[in-house]
Tab-separated table of C-alpha atoms in Angstrom:
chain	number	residue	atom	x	y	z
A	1	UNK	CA	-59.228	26.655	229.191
A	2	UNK	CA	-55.645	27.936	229.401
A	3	UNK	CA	-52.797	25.612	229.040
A	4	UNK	CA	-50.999	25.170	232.904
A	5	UNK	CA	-46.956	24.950	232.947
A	6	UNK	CA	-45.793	23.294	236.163
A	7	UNK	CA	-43.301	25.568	236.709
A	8	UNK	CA	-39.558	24.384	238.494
A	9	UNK	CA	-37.630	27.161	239.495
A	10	UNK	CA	-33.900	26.706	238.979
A	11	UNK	CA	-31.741	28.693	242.806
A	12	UNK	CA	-28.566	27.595	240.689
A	13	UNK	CA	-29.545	29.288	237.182
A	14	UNK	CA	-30.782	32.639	239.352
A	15	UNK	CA	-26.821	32.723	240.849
A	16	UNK	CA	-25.302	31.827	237.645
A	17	UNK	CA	-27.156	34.798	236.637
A	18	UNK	CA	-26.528	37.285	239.293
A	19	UNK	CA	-22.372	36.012	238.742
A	20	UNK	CA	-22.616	36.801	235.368
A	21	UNK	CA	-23.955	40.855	235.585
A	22	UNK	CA	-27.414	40.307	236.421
A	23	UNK	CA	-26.875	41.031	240.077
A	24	UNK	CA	-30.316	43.839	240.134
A	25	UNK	CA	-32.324	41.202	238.711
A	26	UNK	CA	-34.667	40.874	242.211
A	27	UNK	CA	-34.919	44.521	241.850
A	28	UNK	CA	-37.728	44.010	239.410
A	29	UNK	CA	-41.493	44.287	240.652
A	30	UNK	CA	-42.677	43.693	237.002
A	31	UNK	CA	-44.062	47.322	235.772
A	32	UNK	CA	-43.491	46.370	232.168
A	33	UNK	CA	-41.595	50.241	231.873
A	34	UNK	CA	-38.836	48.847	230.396
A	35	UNK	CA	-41.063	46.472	227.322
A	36	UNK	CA	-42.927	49.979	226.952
A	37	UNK	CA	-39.434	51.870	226.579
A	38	UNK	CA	-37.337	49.047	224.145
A	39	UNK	CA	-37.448	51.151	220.758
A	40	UNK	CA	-37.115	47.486	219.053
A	41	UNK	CA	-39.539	45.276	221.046
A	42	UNK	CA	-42.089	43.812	219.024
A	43	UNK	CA	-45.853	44.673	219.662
A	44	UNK	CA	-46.945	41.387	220.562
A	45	UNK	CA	-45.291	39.119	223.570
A	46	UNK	CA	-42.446	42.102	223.634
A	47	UNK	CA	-39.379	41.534	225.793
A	48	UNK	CA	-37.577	42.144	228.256
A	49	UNK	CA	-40.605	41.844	230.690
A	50	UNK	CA	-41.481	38.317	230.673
A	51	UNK	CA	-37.822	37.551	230.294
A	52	UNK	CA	-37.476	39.475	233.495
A	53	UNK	CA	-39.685	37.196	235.198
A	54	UNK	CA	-38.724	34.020	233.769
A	55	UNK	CA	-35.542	34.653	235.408
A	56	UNK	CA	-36.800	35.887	238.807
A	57	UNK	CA	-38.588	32.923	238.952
A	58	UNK	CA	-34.999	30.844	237.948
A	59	UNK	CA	-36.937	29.001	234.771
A	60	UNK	CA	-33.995	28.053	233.476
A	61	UNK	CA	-35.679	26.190	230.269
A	62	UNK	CA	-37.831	29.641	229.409
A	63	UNK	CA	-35.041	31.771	228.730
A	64	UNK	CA	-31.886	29.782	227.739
A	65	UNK	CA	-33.994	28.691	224.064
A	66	UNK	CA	-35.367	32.007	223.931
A	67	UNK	CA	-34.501	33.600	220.739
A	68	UNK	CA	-36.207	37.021	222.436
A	69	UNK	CA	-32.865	37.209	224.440
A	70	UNK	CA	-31.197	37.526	220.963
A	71	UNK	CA	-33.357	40.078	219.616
A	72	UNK	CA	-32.333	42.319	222.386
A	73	UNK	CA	-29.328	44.692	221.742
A	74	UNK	CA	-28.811	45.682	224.777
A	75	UNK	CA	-29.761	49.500	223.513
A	76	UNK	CA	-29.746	50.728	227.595
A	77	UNK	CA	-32.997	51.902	227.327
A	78	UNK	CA	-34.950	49.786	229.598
A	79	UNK	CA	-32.374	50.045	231.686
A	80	UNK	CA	-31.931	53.926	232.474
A	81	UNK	CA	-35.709	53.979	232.092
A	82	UNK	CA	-36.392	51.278	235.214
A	83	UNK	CA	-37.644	53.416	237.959
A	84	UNK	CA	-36.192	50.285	240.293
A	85	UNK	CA	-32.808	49.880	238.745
A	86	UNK	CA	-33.326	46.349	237.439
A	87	UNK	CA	-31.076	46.880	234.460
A	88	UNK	CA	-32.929	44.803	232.301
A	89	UNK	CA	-30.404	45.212	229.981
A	90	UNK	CA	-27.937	43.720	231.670
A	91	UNK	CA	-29.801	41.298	233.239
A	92	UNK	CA	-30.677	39.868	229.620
A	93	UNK	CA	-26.869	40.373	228.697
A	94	UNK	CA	-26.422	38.040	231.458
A	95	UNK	CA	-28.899	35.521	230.305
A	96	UNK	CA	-27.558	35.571	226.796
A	97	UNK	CA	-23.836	34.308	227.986
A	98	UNK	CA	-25.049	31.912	230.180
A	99	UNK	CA	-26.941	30.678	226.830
A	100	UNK	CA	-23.735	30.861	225.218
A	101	UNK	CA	-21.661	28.399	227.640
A	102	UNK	CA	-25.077	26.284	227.408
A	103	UNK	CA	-24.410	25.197	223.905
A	104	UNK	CA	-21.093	25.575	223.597
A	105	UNK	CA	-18.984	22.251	224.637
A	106	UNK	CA	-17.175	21.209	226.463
A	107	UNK	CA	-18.698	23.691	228.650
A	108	UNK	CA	-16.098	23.970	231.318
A	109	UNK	CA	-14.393	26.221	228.867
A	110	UNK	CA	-16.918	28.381	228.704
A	111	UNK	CA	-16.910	28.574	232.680
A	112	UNK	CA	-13.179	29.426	232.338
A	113	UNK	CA	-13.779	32.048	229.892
A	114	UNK	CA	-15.703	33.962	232.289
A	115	UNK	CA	-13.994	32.982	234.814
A	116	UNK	CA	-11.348	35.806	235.729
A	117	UNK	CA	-8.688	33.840	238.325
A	118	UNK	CA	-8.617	31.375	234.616
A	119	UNK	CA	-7.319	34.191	232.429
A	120	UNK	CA	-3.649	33.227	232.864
A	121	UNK	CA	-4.412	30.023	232.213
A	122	UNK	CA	-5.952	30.840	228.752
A	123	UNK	CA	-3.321	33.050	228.076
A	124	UNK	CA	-0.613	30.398	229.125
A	125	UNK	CA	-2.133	27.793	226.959
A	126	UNK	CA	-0.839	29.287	223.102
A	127	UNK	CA	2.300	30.029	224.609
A	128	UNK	CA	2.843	26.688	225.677
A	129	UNK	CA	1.546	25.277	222.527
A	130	UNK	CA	3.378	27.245	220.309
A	131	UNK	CA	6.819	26.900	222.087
A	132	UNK	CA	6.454	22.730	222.431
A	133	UNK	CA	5.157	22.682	218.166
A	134	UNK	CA	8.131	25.097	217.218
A	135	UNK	CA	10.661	23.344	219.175
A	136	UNK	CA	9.701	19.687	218.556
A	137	UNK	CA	8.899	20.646	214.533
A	138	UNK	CA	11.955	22.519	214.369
A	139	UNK	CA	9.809	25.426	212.954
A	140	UNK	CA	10.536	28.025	215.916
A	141	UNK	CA	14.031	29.782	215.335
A	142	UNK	CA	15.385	31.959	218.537
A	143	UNK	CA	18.170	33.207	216.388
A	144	UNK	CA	16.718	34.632	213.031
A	145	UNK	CA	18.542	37.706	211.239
A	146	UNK	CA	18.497	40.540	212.755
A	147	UNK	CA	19.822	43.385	210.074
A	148	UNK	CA	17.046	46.054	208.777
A	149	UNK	CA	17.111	43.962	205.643
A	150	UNK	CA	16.666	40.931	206.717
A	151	UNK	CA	13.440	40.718	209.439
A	152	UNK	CA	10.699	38.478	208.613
A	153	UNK	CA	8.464	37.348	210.464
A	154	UNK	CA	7.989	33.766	208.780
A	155	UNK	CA	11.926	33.462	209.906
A	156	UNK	CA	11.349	33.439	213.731
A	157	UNK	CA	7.984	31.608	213.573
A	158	UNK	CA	7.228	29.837	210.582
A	159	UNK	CA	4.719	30.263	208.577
A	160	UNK	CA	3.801	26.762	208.053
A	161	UNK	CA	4.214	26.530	211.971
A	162	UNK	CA	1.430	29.058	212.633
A	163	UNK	CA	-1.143	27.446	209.503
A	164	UNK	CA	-0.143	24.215	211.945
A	165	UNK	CA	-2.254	25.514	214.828
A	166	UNK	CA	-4.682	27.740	213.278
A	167	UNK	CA	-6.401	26.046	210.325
A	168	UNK	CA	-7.170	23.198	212.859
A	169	UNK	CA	-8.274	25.736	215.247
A	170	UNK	CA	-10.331	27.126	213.047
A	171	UNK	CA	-11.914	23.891	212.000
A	172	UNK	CA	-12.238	23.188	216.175
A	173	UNK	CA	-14.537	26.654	216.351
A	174	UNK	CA	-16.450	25.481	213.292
A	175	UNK	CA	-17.369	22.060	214.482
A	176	UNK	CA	-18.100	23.700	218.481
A	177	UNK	CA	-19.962	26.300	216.932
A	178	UNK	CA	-21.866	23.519	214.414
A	179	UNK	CA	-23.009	21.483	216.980
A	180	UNK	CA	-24.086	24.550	219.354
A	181	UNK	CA	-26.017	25.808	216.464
A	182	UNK	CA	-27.847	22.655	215.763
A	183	UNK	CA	-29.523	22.360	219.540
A	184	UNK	CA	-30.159	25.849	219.709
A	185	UNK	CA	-32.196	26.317	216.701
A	186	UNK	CA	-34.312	23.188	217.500
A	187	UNK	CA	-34.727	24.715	221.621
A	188	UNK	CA	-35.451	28.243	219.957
A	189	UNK	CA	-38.517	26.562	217.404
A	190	UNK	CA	-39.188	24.697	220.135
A	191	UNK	CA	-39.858	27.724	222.501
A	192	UNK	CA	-41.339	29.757	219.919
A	193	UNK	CA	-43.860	26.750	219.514
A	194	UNK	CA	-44.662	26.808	223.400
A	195	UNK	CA	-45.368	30.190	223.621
A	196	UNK	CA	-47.252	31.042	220.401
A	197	UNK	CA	-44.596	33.143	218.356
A	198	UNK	CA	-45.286	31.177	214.907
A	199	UNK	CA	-47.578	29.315	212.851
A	200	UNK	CA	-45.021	27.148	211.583
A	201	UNK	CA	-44.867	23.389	212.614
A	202	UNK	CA	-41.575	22.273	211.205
A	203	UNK	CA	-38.015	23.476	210.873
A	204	UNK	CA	-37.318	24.208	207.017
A	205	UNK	CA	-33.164	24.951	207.243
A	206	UNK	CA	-33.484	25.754	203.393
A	207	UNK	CA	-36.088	28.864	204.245
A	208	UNK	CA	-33.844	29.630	207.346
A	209	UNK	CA	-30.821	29.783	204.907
A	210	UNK	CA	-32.780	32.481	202.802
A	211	UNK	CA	-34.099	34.381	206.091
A	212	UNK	CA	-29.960	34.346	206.712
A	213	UNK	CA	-29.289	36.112	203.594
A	214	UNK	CA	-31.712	38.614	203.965
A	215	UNK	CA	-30.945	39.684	207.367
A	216	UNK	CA	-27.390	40.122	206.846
A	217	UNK	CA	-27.837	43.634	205.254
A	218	UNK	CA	-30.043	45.044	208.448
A	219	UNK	CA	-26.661	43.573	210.373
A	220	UNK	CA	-24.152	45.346	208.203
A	221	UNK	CA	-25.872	48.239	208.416
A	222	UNK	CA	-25.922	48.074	212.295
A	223	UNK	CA	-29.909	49.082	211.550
A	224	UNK	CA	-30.811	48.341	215.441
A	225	UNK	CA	-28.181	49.714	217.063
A	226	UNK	CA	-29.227	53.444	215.399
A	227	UNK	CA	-32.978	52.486	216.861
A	228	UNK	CA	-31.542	53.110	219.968
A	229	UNK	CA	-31.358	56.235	222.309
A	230	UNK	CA	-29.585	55.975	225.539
A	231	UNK	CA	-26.897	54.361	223.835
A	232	UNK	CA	-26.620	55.198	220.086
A	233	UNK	CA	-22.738	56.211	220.711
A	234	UNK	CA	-21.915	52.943	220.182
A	235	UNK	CA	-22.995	52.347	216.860
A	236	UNK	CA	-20.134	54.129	215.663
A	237	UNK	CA	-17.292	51.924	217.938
A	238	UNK	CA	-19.474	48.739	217.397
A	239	UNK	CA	-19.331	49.281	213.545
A	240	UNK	CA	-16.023	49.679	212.859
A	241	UNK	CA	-15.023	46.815	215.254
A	242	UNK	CA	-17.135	44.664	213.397
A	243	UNK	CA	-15.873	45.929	209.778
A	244	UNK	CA	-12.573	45.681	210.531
A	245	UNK	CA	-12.795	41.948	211.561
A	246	UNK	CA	-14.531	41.674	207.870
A	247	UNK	CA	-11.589	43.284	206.556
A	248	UNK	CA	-8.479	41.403	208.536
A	249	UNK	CA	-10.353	37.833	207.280
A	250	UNK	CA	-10.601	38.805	203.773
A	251	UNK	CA	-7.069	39.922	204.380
A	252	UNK	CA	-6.288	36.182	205.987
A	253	UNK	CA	-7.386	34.241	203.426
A	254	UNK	CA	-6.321	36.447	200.343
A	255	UNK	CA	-2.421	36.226	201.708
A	256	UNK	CA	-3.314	32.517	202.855
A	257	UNK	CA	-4.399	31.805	199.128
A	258	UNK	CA	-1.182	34.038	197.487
A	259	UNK	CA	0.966	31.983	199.876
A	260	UNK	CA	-0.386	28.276	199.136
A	261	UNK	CA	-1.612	29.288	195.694
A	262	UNK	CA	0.783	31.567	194.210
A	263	UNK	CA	3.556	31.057	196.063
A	264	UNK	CA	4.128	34.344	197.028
A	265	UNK	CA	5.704	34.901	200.202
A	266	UNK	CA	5.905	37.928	202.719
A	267	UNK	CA	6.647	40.504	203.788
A	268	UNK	CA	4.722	42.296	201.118
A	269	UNK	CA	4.417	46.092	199.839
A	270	UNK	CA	2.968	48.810	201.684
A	271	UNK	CA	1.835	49.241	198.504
A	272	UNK	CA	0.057	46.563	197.824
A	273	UNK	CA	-3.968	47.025	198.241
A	274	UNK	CA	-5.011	43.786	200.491
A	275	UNK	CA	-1.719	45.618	202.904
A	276	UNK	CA	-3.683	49.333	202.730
A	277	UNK	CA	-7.075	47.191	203.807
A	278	UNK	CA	-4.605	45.125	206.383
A	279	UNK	CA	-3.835	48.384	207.917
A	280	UNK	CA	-7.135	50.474	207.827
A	281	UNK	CA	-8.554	47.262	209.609
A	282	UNK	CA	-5.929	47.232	211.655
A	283	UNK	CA	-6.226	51.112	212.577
A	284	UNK	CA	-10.301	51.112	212.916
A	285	UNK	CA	-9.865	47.522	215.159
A	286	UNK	CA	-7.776	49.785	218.208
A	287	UNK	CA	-10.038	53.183	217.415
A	288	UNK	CA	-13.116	51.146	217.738
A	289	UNK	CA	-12.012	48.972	220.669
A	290	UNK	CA	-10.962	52.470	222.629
A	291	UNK	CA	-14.156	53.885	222.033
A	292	UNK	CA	-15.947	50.977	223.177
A	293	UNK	CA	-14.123	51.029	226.396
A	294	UNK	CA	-14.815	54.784	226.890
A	295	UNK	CA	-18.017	54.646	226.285
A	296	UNK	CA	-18.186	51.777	229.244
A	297	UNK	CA	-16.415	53.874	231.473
A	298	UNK	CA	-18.531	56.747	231.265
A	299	UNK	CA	-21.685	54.364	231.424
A	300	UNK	CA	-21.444	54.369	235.029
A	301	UNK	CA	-25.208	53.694	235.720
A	302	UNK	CA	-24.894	50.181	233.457
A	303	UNK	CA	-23.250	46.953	234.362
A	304	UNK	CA	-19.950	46.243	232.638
A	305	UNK	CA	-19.342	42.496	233.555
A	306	UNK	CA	-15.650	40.543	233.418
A	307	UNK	CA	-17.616	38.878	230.284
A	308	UNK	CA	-17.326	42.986	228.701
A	309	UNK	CA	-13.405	43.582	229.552
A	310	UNK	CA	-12.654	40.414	228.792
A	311	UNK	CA	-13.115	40.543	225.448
A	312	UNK	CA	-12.536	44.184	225.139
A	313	UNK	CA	-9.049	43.610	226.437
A	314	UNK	CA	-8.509	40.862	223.515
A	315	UNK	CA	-9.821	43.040	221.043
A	316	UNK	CA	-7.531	45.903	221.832
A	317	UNK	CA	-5.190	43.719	222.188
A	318	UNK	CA	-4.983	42.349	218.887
A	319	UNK	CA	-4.885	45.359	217.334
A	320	UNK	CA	-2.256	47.008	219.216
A	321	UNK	CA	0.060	44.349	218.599
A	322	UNK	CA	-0.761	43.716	214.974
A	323	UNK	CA	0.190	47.500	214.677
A	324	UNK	CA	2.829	47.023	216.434
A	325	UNK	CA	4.158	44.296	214.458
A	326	UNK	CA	4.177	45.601	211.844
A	327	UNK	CA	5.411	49.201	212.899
A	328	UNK	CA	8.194	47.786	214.537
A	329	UNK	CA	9.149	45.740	211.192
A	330	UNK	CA	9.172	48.900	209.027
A	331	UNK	CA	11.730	50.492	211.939
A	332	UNK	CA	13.985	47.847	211.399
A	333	UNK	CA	13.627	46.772	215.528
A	334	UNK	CA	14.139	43.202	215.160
A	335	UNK	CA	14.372	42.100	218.291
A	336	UNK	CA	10.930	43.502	219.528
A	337	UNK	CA	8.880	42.976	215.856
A	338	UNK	CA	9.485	38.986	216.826
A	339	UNK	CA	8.098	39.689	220.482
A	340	UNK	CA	5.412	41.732	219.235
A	341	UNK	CA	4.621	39.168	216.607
A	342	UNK	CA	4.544	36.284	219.392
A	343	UNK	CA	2.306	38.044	221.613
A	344	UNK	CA	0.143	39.075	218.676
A	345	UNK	CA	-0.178	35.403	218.061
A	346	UNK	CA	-1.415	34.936	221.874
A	347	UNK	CA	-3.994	37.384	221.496
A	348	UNK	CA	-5.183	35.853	218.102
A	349	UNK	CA	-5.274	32.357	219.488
A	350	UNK	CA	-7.351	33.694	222.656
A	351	UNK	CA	-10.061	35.685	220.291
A	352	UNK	CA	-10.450	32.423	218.155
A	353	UNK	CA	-9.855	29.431	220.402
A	354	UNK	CA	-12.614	30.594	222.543
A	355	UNK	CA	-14.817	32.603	220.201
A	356	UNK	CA	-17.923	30.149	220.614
A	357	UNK	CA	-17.624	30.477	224.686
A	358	UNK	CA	-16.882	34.491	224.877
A	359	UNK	CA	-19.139	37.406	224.001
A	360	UNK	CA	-17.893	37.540	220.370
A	361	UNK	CA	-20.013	34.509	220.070
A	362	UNK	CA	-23.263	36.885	220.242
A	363	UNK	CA	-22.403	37.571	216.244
A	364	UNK	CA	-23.283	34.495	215.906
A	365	UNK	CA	-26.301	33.592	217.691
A	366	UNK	CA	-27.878	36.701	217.240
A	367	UNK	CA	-27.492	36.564	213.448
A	368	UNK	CA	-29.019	32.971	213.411
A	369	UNK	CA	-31.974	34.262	215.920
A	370	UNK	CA	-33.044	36.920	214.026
A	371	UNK	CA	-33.099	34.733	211.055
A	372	UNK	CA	-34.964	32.844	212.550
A	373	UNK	CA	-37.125	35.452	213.688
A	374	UNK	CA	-37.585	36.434	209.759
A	375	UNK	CA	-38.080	33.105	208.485
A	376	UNK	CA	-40.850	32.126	211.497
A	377	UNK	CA	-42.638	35.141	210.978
A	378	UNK	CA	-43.077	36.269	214.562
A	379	UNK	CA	-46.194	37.054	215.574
């Protein structure tokens, strides 16, 4: 006799859902085209069908510990392929950042993030930080020199100033993204469990560790993203985003270590190596970022939510004033390398701050969900 699930439909989850991108979701009459079309569904229990009905039928508790909605990559398959116009795609990318305020706390954060009327309040919040720490520490200086010779950026806005805010921000995303992490790999185990995905009983975080590990090369590689058809443009844009945030935090924590370490302060040589990997980074962060947004403008049959611009904007962001920065440094523009460097700060505090409620934070739980995948042994 089959089990029987007394199912609860969540109105509230279904609206969060259409808010969020998922607005053809009714659209769906369940034809299965798009789990037939998804070039990296598995064979058995595929997605994004049952995912599609799950959230027709607003249940909530099927799809929000669903590591299936991680699997997904959003290819665009299913989604030109729906002879309705469900966007599947979308509908799952909709799912996934609801997921992502889920575990994230405190979650009205995560509401602001996506939350468009909130963005000048998230941009207003490092400015107003930064200017009350410099001028109560004494570590923000309005007057610093001003001759060719003489610009650094440590002398406007300290550098011990700036390791002030971000190495306890960075301990703030660590501990959000900790706790996050712990209750969704019990709900996805959980879930799996429920509907038959794995043989395996209890959590082992060891073998999960080594499923980690061996998944990271498939995610360097970008491996699913070439799978894909309808939009395997974007492997190019999405791989040198993601490389060149690889190649600004090695470049972070070398200079962090030369300046605490070695004592050796900035500005350094164009010369120097970690500066030539500083500035390809920099360089492949604002190409990548434009083609991303192209190829979103030109994708005028899929859904590009606030979620998508939102953190396209920060991305671009960053790197056009990190260029800038340092551009404007080299041309001896004093006045405008300190502004650029402020604002550059703003945009860095916004990526990081609120990494674990944006869409950034998909790196994340997609990397631990198809570890998980590995390590459960889907079936």
């Amino acid at each position: 006799m089959r089990d029987k699930y007394l199912i609860e439909p969540d109105v509230n989850f279904v609206k969060e859902i259409v808010g969020l991108g998922g607005d053809t979701l009714k659209k769906c009459f369940q034809c299965a085209t798009c789990s037939v079309v998804c070039p990296i569904s598995p064979d058995t229990k595929p997605f994004p069908r049952k995912e599609m009905i799950a959230a027709s039928w607003g249940l909530k508790d099927r799809l929000v510990g669903n590591p299936d909605i991680w699997l997904c990559h959003n290819c665009g398959d299913c989604t030109t392929k729906c002879p309705r116009g469900a966007k599947p795609g979308e509908v799952l990318g909709a799912v996934r950042s609801y997921a992502i305020t889920e575990y994230a706390a405190p979650k009205a954060i995560g509401k602001a993030v996506n939350d468009p009327k909130m963005l000048p309040l998230l941009m207003g919040i490092p400015v107003v930080i930064f200017l009350v720490l410099g001028l109560i520490t004494g570590l923000l200086d309005f007057s610093p020199p001003l001759g060719e010779h003489g610009i650094s950026h440590s002398k406007f806005f300290s550098t011990w100033l700036v390791d002030m805010i971000f190495v306890p921000l960075a301990g703030w995303v660590v501990v959000v993204f900790a706790l996050g992490l712990k209750r969704f790999v019990s709900d996805i185990h959980e879930n799996a469990l429920l509907e038959g995905k794995t043989d395996k009983q209890e959590l082992d975080y060891i073998g999960l560790g080594k499923a980690l590990i061996g998944v990271l090369p498939t995610i360097l590689k970008q491996d699913k993203f070439s799978e894909c058809s309808e939009n395997k443009d974007r492997d190019v844009a999405h791989w040198m985003v993601f490389l060149s945030f690889i190649g600004l935090f090695i470049v972070t924590n070398v200079f962090f270590v030369a300046l605490y370490g070695l004592q050796l302060h900035g500005p350094y040589s164009q010369l120097n190596p970690v500066k030539w990997l500083a500035n390809v980074s920099g360089v492949a962060l604002i190409i990548g970022s434009i083609l991303m947004i192209k190829n979103r403008l030109s994708k005028t049959d899929q859904t590009s939510a606030y979620k998508d611009w939102y953190l396209l904007g920060l991305v671009l962001g960053l790197g056009l004033t990190g260029m800038l920065t340092e551009m404007t440094r080299m041309a001896g523009m004093a006045g405008l390398t300190y502004f650029m460097y402020f604002v550059h700060l703003v945009f860095v505090f916004n990526l990081f701050a609120f990494l674990p409620f944006s869409k950034l934070a998909h790196l994340v739980y997609r990397t631990v969900a198809m570890a998980y995948n590995e390590w459960s042994g889907r079936k």
